[in-house]
Short mmCIF file of C-alpha atoms in Angstrom, two decimals:
data_model
loop_
_atom_site.label_atom_id
_atom_site.label_comp_id
_atom_site.label_asym_id
_atom_site.label_seq_id
_atom_site.Cartn_x
_atom_site.Cartn_y
_atom_site.Cartn_z
CA MET A 1 112.97 116.72 110.62
CA VAL A 2 110.20 119.33 110.60
CA ARG A 3 109.56 118.74 114.31
CA PHE A 4 113.19 119.50 115.18
CA GLY A 5 113.15 122.50 112.86
CA ASP A 6 110.02 123.88 114.52
CA ALA A 7 111.59 123.45 117.97
CA LEU A 8 114.70 125.33 116.87
CA GLY A 9 112.62 128.07 115.24
CA ALA A 10 110.49 128.52 118.36
CA ARG A 11 113.69 129.30 120.25
CA GLY A 12 114.93 131.72 117.60
CA ILE A 13 117.80 129.44 116.53
CA PRO A 14 118.69 129.84 112.84
CA HIS A 15 118.43 126.50 111.01
CA ARG A 16 118.16 125.09 107.51
CA ILE A 17 116.84 121.79 106.21
CA LEU A 18 119.24 120.58 103.54
CA GLY A 19 118.23 118.18 100.79
CA LEU A 20 114.96 117.85 98.96
CA GLY A 21 113.68 114.86 100.95
CA GLY A 22 113.46 116.88 104.17
CA LEU A 23 112.17 120.05 102.54
CA LEU A 24 109.19 118.21 101.04
CA SER A 25 107.78 117.65 104.52
CA THR A 26 107.74 121.33 105.56
CA PRO A 27 104.19 122.81 105.52
CA GLU A 28 104.99 125.77 103.26
CA VAL A 29 106.70 123.57 100.66
CA VAL A 30 103.80 121.09 100.81
CA ASP A 31 101.44 123.99 100.05
CA VAL A 32 103.49 125.10 97.04
CA VAL A 33 103.71 121.54 95.67
CA SER A 34 99.97 121.05 96.26
CA ALA A 35 99.24 124.18 94.22
CA LEU A 36 101.50 122.91 91.41
CA ARG A 37 99.54 119.64 91.39
CA VAL A 38 96.19 121.44 91.24
CA ILE A 39 97.43 123.51 88.29
CA SER A 40 98.79 120.47 86.46
CA ASP A 41 96.24 117.73 87.20
CA PRO A 42 92.43 118.07 87.40
CA ARG A 43 92.37 114.88 89.54
CA ALA A 44 94.55 116.35 92.32
CA GLY A 45 91.55 116.73 94.61
CA SER A 46 93.39 115.91 97.85
CA ALA A 47 95.94 118.64 97.14
CA LEU A 48 93.13 121.14 96.56
CA ILE A 49 91.35 120.12 99.78
CA ARG A 50 94.55 120.75 101.74
CA LEU A 51 94.80 124.29 100.38
CA LEU A 52 91.12 125.10 100.82
CA SER A 53 91.16 123.99 104.46
CA GLY A 54 94.40 125.88 105.17
CA PRO A 55 94.92 129.42 106.47
CA ARG A 56 94.39 131.10 103.08
CA TRP A 57 90.69 130.19 102.70
CA ARG A 58 89.77 128.37 105.95
CA ILE A 59 86.95 126.25 104.50
CA GLY A 60 85.24 124.12 107.14
CA LEU A 61 84.43 120.41 107.00
CA SER A 62 80.73 120.83 106.23
CA ASP A 63 81.49 123.04 103.22
CA LEU A 64 84.23 120.69 102.02
CA ARG A 65 81.67 117.88 102.19
CA ALA A 66 79.26 120.00 100.16
CA LEU A 67 82.03 120.56 97.59
CA ALA A 68 82.60 116.80 97.31
CA GLN A 69 78.86 116.23 96.86
CA LEU A 70 78.79 118.89 94.13
CA ALA A 71 81.66 117.09 92.39
CA GLN A 72 79.67 113.84 92.44
CA ARG A 73 76.65 115.62 91.05
CA LEU A 74 78.60 117.19 88.21
CA ALA A 75 80.06 113.79 87.29
CA GLN A 76 76.51 112.54 86.71
CA HIS A 77 75.49 115.42 84.41
CA ASP A 78 76.63 116.71 81.04
CA ALA A 79 77.85 120.21 80.13
CA ALA A 80 74.24 121.42 79.95
CA LEU A 81 73.64 120.02 83.47
CA GLN A 82 71.31 117.34 82.08
CA PRO A 83 71.47 113.89 83.75
CA LEU A 84 73.64 111.39 81.94
CA GLU A 85 72.50 107.91 81.15
CA PRO A 86 73.88 105.56 83.84
CA GLU A 87 75.98 103.65 81.30
CA ILE A 88 77.48 106.83 79.85
CA ALA A 89 78.18 108.23 83.34
CA ALA A 90 79.94 105.00 84.34
CA ARG A 91 82.08 105.03 81.16
CA ALA A 92 82.97 108.70 81.69
CA ARG A 93 84.06 108.04 85.27
CA ALA A 94 86.07 105.01 84.23
CA SER A 95 87.87 106.90 81.46
CA ALA A 96 88.69 109.78 83.83
CA GLY A 97 89.86 107.42 86.57
CA ASP A 98 87.76 109.32 89.12
CA GLU A 99 84.80 107.55 90.71
CA GLN A 100 83.72 110.49 92.87
CA GLY A 101 84.08 113.34 90.38
CA SER A 102 86.60 116.16 90.38
CA VAL A 103 86.49 118.69 93.23
CA ILE A 104 88.56 120.95 90.98
CA ASP A 105 85.71 120.93 88.44
CA ALA A 106 83.28 121.61 91.29
CA LEU A 107 85.33 124.62 92.35
CA ASP A 108 85.26 125.97 88.79
CA PHE A 109 81.47 125.48 88.72
CA LEU A 110 81.14 127.61 91.86
CA LEU A 111 82.94 130.47 90.13
CA ARG A 112 80.36 130.64 87.33
CA ALA A 113 77.13 129.56 89.03
CA ARG A 114 74.66 132.16 90.25
CA ASP A 115 74.32 132.59 93.99
CA ASP A 116 70.73 131.32 93.93
CA HIS A 117 71.61 128.15 92.01
CA GLY A 118 69.94 125.18 93.71
CA TRP A 119 73.11 123.08 93.69
CA LEU A 120 74.80 125.61 95.97
CA ALA A 121 72.23 125.39 98.73
CA GLY A 122 74.50 123.21 100.89
CA PHE A 123 77.22 125.87 101.18
CA THR A 124 77.36 128.59 103.81
CA VAL A 125 77.37 132.17 102.56
CA ALA A 126 80.95 132.76 103.75
CA ALA A 127 82.18 129.56 102.10
CA ARG A 128 80.68 130.52 98.73
CA ALA A 129 82.63 133.78 98.73
CA ARG A 130 85.87 132.12 99.79
CA LEU A 131 85.51 129.23 97.35
CA ARG A 132 84.86 131.65 94.50
CA ASP A 133 87.97 133.56 95.48
CA ALA A 134 89.93 130.28 95.48
CA ALA A 135 88.48 129.34 92.09
CA ALA A 136 89.55 132.71 90.64
CA VAL A 137 93.05 132.30 92.08
CA PHE A 138 93.54 128.83 90.58
CA GLU A 139 92.04 129.88 87.26
CA GLY A 140 94.62 132.68 87.11
CA LEU A 141 97.42 130.29 88.09
CA ARG A 142 96.41 127.84 85.35
CA ARG A 143 96.57 130.68 82.82
CA SER A 144 100.09 131.35 84.08
CA ALA A 145 101.19 127.71 83.86
CA ALA A 146 103.31 128.51 80.80
CA LEU A 147 105.55 130.82 82.85
CA PRO A 148 109.02 129.62 83.81
CA ILE A 149 108.53 127.32 86.79
CA ALA A 150 110.55 129.49 89.17
CA GLU A 151 108.30 132.48 88.35
CA LEU A 152 105.20 130.29 88.72
CA ILE A 153 106.34 129.23 92.21
CA ARG A 154 106.86 132.86 93.20
CA LEU A 155 103.35 133.66 91.93
CA ILE A 156 101.96 130.78 94.02
CA GLU A 157 103.73 132.14 97.11
CA LEU A 158 102.07 135.51 96.59
CA GLU A 159 98.60 134.12 95.84
CA LEU A 160 98.68 131.77 98.84
CA ARG A 161 100.17 134.62 100.94
CA LEU A 162 102.82 132.28 102.28
CA ASP A 163 105.24 135.14 102.94
CA VAL A 164 102.68 136.81 105.20
CA GLU A 165 101.78 133.53 106.90
CA LEU A 166 105.40 132.65 107.64
CA ALA A 167 106.18 136.10 108.97
CA ALA A 168 103.15 135.95 111.28
CA ASN A 169 103.80 132.43 112.56
CA GLU A 170 105.77 132.96 115.75
CA ALA A 171 106.26 129.21 116.23
CA ARG A 172 108.53 129.14 113.18
CA GLY A 173 110.83 131.80 114.60
CA PRO A 174 111.87 135.12 113.02
CA ALA A 175 110.80 135.72 109.42
CA ARG A 176 114.36 135.26 108.10
CA ILE A 177 114.38 131.75 109.61
CA ALA A 178 110.80 130.81 108.75
CA SER A 179 111.18 131.58 105.05
CA ALA A 180 114.56 129.84 104.71
CA GLN A 181 113.01 126.46 103.88
CA LEU A 182 110.95 127.93 101.05
CA ARG A 183 114.01 129.63 99.58
CA ALA A 184 115.96 126.36 99.88
CA PHE A 185 113.19 124.55 97.99
CA VAL A 186 113.36 127.10 95.18
CA ASP A 187 117.13 126.52 95.01
CA GLU A 188 116.49 122.78 94.60
CA VAL A 189 113.99 123.48 91.82
CA HIS A 190 116.56 125.67 90.04
CA ALA A 191 119.07 122.81 90.28
CA PHE A 192 116.54 120.43 88.72
CA LEU A 193 115.65 122.82 85.91
CA SER A 194 119.32 123.28 85.02
CA ALA A 195 119.64 119.51 84.51
CA ASP A 196 116.24 118.65 83.00
CA GLU A 197 115.89 118.94 79.24
CA THR A 198 112.16 119.75 79.13
CA GLY A 199 111.76 121.80 82.30
CA SER A 200 108.03 121.04 82.25
CA LEU A 201 105.68 121.07 85.21
CA PRO A 202 104.80 117.33 84.88
CA SER A 203 108.48 116.38 84.84
CA LEU A 204 109.12 118.50 87.95
CA LEU A 205 106.21 116.84 89.80
CA ALA A 206 107.43 113.39 88.77
CA TRP A 207 110.88 114.26 90.13
CA LEU A 208 109.37 115.49 93.40
CA ASP A 209 107.36 112.26 93.73
CA HIS A 210 110.56 110.27 93.22
CA ALA A 211 112.39 112.33 95.83
CA GLU A 212 109.58 111.93 98.35
CA GLU A 213 109.47 108.18 97.81
CA LEU A 214 113.21 107.62 98.20
CA ASP A 215 113.96 110.32 100.80
CA GLU A 216 117.64 109.84 100.01
CA PHE A 217 118.28 112.86 97.79
CA ALA A 218 121.60 114.22 98.99
CA PRO A 219 121.92 117.98 99.44
CA ARG A 220 124.42 119.93 97.44
CA THR A 221 127.73 120.06 99.20
CA GLU A 222 127.64 123.24 101.27
CA PRO A 223 130.12 124.39 103.90
CA PRO A 224 128.82 124.64 107.48
CA GLU A 225 127.27 128.05 108.17
CA ASP A 226 128.23 130.03 111.24
CA ASP A 227 125.55 129.96 113.94
CA VAL A 228 123.17 127.92 111.77
CA VAL A 229 121.96 124.42 112.59
CA GLN A 230 121.82 122.32 109.42
CA LEU A 231 119.26 119.49 109.34
CA LEU A 232 119.75 116.66 106.86
CA THR A 233 119.48 112.92 106.42
CA ILE A 234 122.40 110.59 107.12
CA HIS A 235 122.47 109.70 103.42
CA GLY A 236 122.86 113.37 102.61
CA SER A 237 125.70 113.83 105.11
CA LYS A 238 128.13 111.49 103.35
CA GLY A 239 131.45 113.20 102.68
CA LEU A 240 130.62 116.23 104.86
CA GLU A 241 131.92 117.23 108.30
CA TRP A 242 130.87 119.60 111.10
CA ASP A 243 132.39 120.75 114.40
CA ALA A 244 129.34 119.43 116.29
CA VAL A 245 126.88 116.74 115.20
CA ALA A 246 123.70 115.40 116.81
CA VAL A 247 122.37 112.00 115.74
CA VAL A 248 118.79 111.72 116.96
CA ARG A 249 116.22 108.91 117.27
CA MET A 250 118.74 106.12 117.88
CA VAL A 251 116.03 103.66 118.87
CA ASP A 252 115.14 100.22 117.62
CA GLY A 253 113.04 100.45 114.47
CA GLU A 254 114.59 103.74 113.33
CA LEU A 255 118.36 103.19 113.51
CA PRO A 256 118.54 100.33 112.79
CA THR A 257 115.35 100.47 110.78
CA GLY A 258 112.54 97.97 111.14
CA ALA A 259 112.37 94.87 108.98
CA LYS A 260 111.91 95.89 105.36
CA ASP A 261 111.13 93.56 102.48
CA THR A 262 113.17 90.61 103.74
CA LYS A 263 111.83 88.30 101.01
CA ALA A 264 113.79 90.36 98.47
CA TRP A 265 113.47 89.04 94.92
CA LEU A 266 110.68 86.63 95.87
CA GLY A 267 108.36 89.62 95.69
CA PHE A 268 106.63 90.61 92.46
CA GLY A 269 108.64 92.54 89.87
CA VAL A 270 112.05 92.22 91.61
CA LEU A 271 115.07 91.01 89.65
CA PRO A 272 116.34 87.68 91.07
CA TYR A 273 119.68 88.00 92.80
CA ALA A 274 121.31 85.50 90.42
CA PHE A 275 120.98 88.00 87.55
CA ARG A 276 122.53 90.91 89.44
CA GLY A 277 126.12 92.01 89.11
CA ASP A 278 126.60 91.95 92.89
CA ALA A 279 125.09 88.46 93.28
CA SER A 280 128.15 87.10 95.09
CA TRP A 281 127.57 89.58 97.96
CA LEU A 282 123.85 88.85 98.31
CA PRO A 283 122.07 86.10 100.29
CA GLU A 284 121.25 82.94 98.33
CA PHE A 285 117.89 81.19 98.42
CA GLY A 286 118.71 77.49 98.48
CA TRP A 287 115.55 76.23 96.80
CA ARG A 288 117.42 73.97 94.38
CA SER A 289 118.75 71.74 97.14
CA ALA A 290 115.39 71.44 98.90
CA GLY A 291 113.94 67.98 98.38
CA THR A 292 110.89 68.26 100.66
CA GLN A 293 108.37 70.89 101.66
CA GLN A 294 109.98 71.19 105.08
CA GLU A 295 113.43 71.72 103.56
CA LEU A 296 112.02 74.40 101.26
CA LYS A 297 110.40 76.13 104.24
CA ALA A 298 113.69 76.00 106.15
CA ALA A 299 115.55 77.41 103.13
CA LEU A 300 113.04 80.28 102.90
CA GLU A 301 113.41 81.08 106.61
CA ALA A 302 117.19 81.07 106.28
CA PHE A 303 116.96 83.37 103.25
CA VAL A 304 114.72 85.84 105.11
CA ALA A 305 117.05 85.80 108.13
CA ALA A 306 120.08 86.41 105.91
CA ASN A 307 118.34 89.37 104.26
CA ARG A 308 117.52 90.85 107.67
CA ARG A 309 121.17 90.50 108.77
CA ARG A 310 122.20 92.21 105.54
CA GLN A 311 119.81 95.11 106.26
CA ILE A 312 121.29 95.51 109.75
CA ASP A 313 124.79 95.53 108.27
CA GLU A 314 123.73 98.29 105.86
CA ASP A 315 122.24 100.26 108.76
CA ARG A 316 125.47 99.77 110.71
CA ARG A 317 127.42 101.34 107.83
CA LEU A 318 124.92 104.20 107.82
CA ALA A 319 125.32 104.68 111.58
CA TYR A 320 129.10 104.74 111.08
CA VAL A 321 128.67 107.53 108.54
CA ALA A 322 126.53 109.48 111.03
CA VAL A 323 128.86 109.30 114.03
CA THR A 324 132.00 110.07 112.01
CA ARG A 325 130.68 113.40 110.66
CA ALA A 326 131.73 115.21 113.87
CA ARG A 327 135.16 116.83 114.29
CA GLU A 328 134.88 117.58 118.01
CA HIS A 329 131.44 117.15 119.56
CA LEU A 330 128.98 114.29 119.07
CA LEU A 331 125.53 114.01 120.68
CA LEU A 332 123.60 110.73 120.43
CA THR A 333 119.98 110.59 121.59
CA GLY A 334 117.35 107.87 121.73
CA ALA A 335 114.19 108.88 123.59
CA PRO A 336 111.91 105.82 124.06
CA TRP A 337 108.74 107.94 123.83
CA ALA A 338 108.39 110.30 120.88
CA GLY A 339 104.96 110.32 119.31
CA THR A 340 104.71 106.53 119.49
CA THR A 341 102.04 104.37 121.10
CA LYS A 342 104.63 102.10 122.72
CA PRO A 343 108.14 102.88 124.01
CA ARG A 344 111.00 101.88 121.77
CA PRO A 345 114.15 100.34 123.26
CA SER A 346 117.53 101.94 122.65
CA SER A 347 119.23 101.11 119.38
CA GLY A 348 121.71 98.26 119.52
CA PHE A 349 124.21 100.66 117.96
CA LEU A 350 123.70 103.17 120.78
CA ILE A 351 124.17 100.42 123.37
CA GLU A 352 127.39 99.27 121.71
CA ILE A 353 128.79 102.82 121.62
CA ALA A 354 127.84 103.41 125.27
CA GLU A 355 129.52 100.15 126.32
CA ALA A 356 132.68 100.98 124.36
CA MET A 357 132.85 104.40 126.06
CA GLN A 358 131.87 102.93 129.44
CA ILE A 359 128.79 105.15 129.68
CA ALA A 360 125.81 103.79 131.59
CA LEU A 361 122.49 104.07 129.79
CA PRO A 362 119.24 104.08 131.80
CA ALA A 363 118.61 100.56 133.05
CA ALA A 364 114.87 100.64 132.32
CA MET A 365 112.56 102.65 130.09
CA PRO A 366 109.79 104.77 131.60
CA GLU A 367 106.64 102.68 131.47
CA GLU A 368 104.26 105.63 131.18
CA ASN A 369 104.12 107.92 128.18
CA PRO A 370 105.25 111.38 129.41
CA TYR A 371 103.23 112.99 126.61
CA LEU A 372 100.00 111.23 127.60
CA GLY A 373 97.25 113.72 128.38
CA GLU A 374 99.00 116.62 126.62
CA ARG A 375 96.71 118.46 124.25
CA ARG A 376 97.39 120.78 121.37
CA LEU A 377 95.14 123.81 121.09
CA ALA A 378 94.21 125.14 117.68
CA ALA A 379 93.71 128.91 117.56
CA VAL A 380 91.14 129.95 114.97
CA ALA A 381 91.17 133.57 113.92
CA ASP A 382 87.77 135.24 113.69
CA ARG A 383 88.72 138.16 111.45
CA SER A 384 85.22 139.57 111.20
CA ALA A 385 85.07 140.08 114.96
CA GLY A 386 88.73 140.95 115.30
CA ARG A 387 89.39 138.32 117.92
CA THR A 388 90.78 134.80 118.29
CA SER A 389 88.72 131.91 119.60
#
């Protein structure tokens, strides 16, 4: 969804990603959520690394490695920086659930350590200054954690300078388009806070994790906007309608999706179908009638095949929802090459629609990847010299 949004933004076409599932994949929203995790959880090292290596602080790999090594060192010493006994250090790591130490603690140490401290010898001079700035920013954000969450998010935007970054990023289109996703995310947060009893930061992060895992959070029902392309999942489009609709990525493995967990309740922690209220509509595993090992194997294979057919039926219903959202114009696409290592054949649904409309699809897929050999260039700003390299 982000890829299509970026392509629209690069051409100056106003667009909006609707629904929380899609918004959580946009870079600016990922940055805000990463900052919320760093504020809330001292073990959110990966979120901190993302922010430190991003455009705000631009910490290089060698300095990030030095930060990780400092975290390991701190985990092996006490508050007075005296070495811990191996047994005590092991128990402390086990209780914290962090084998490698906390890079967040290492960042805090940088803020207070003297410049000539021996443990900082592995950092470049520029990295020390930037890391101390980052440590001061996150220390201030943690002090502000008691603010209403909406105000805390706005403070994060300012501290990470996301408004400046979005306005300067020409690939995301005009500033009014580039910042739309961030504003939409804040709207989703407001909707959550109005329904959640506690309104706490941990509960918000748990909700975001749930949304990211399911990716089926439907957007609020909003009327189509004039001259704005709305991007949303098929799940989120149920009950809505537009003058023109594009259904993209109609290739095998995406629509219909690839084989999911076809063993169903035979997996760990899944309620057996017999105990479900919709059991009569679900495939049955005929293990009771199996008298031999071969019969049991055949019953299992039949059960897996029935579950796969059921998944395809569900995907067919989803495809029906997608193609019936359009009042007048419907565009269906299924490019075989799109960031994949092998070409994907056209979706069976796309083939059926083309046959029904007597439209001839390409007889054969291109054997060579048209994107092979293309390279992306990363522009690194050298602010001290006033040039870009």
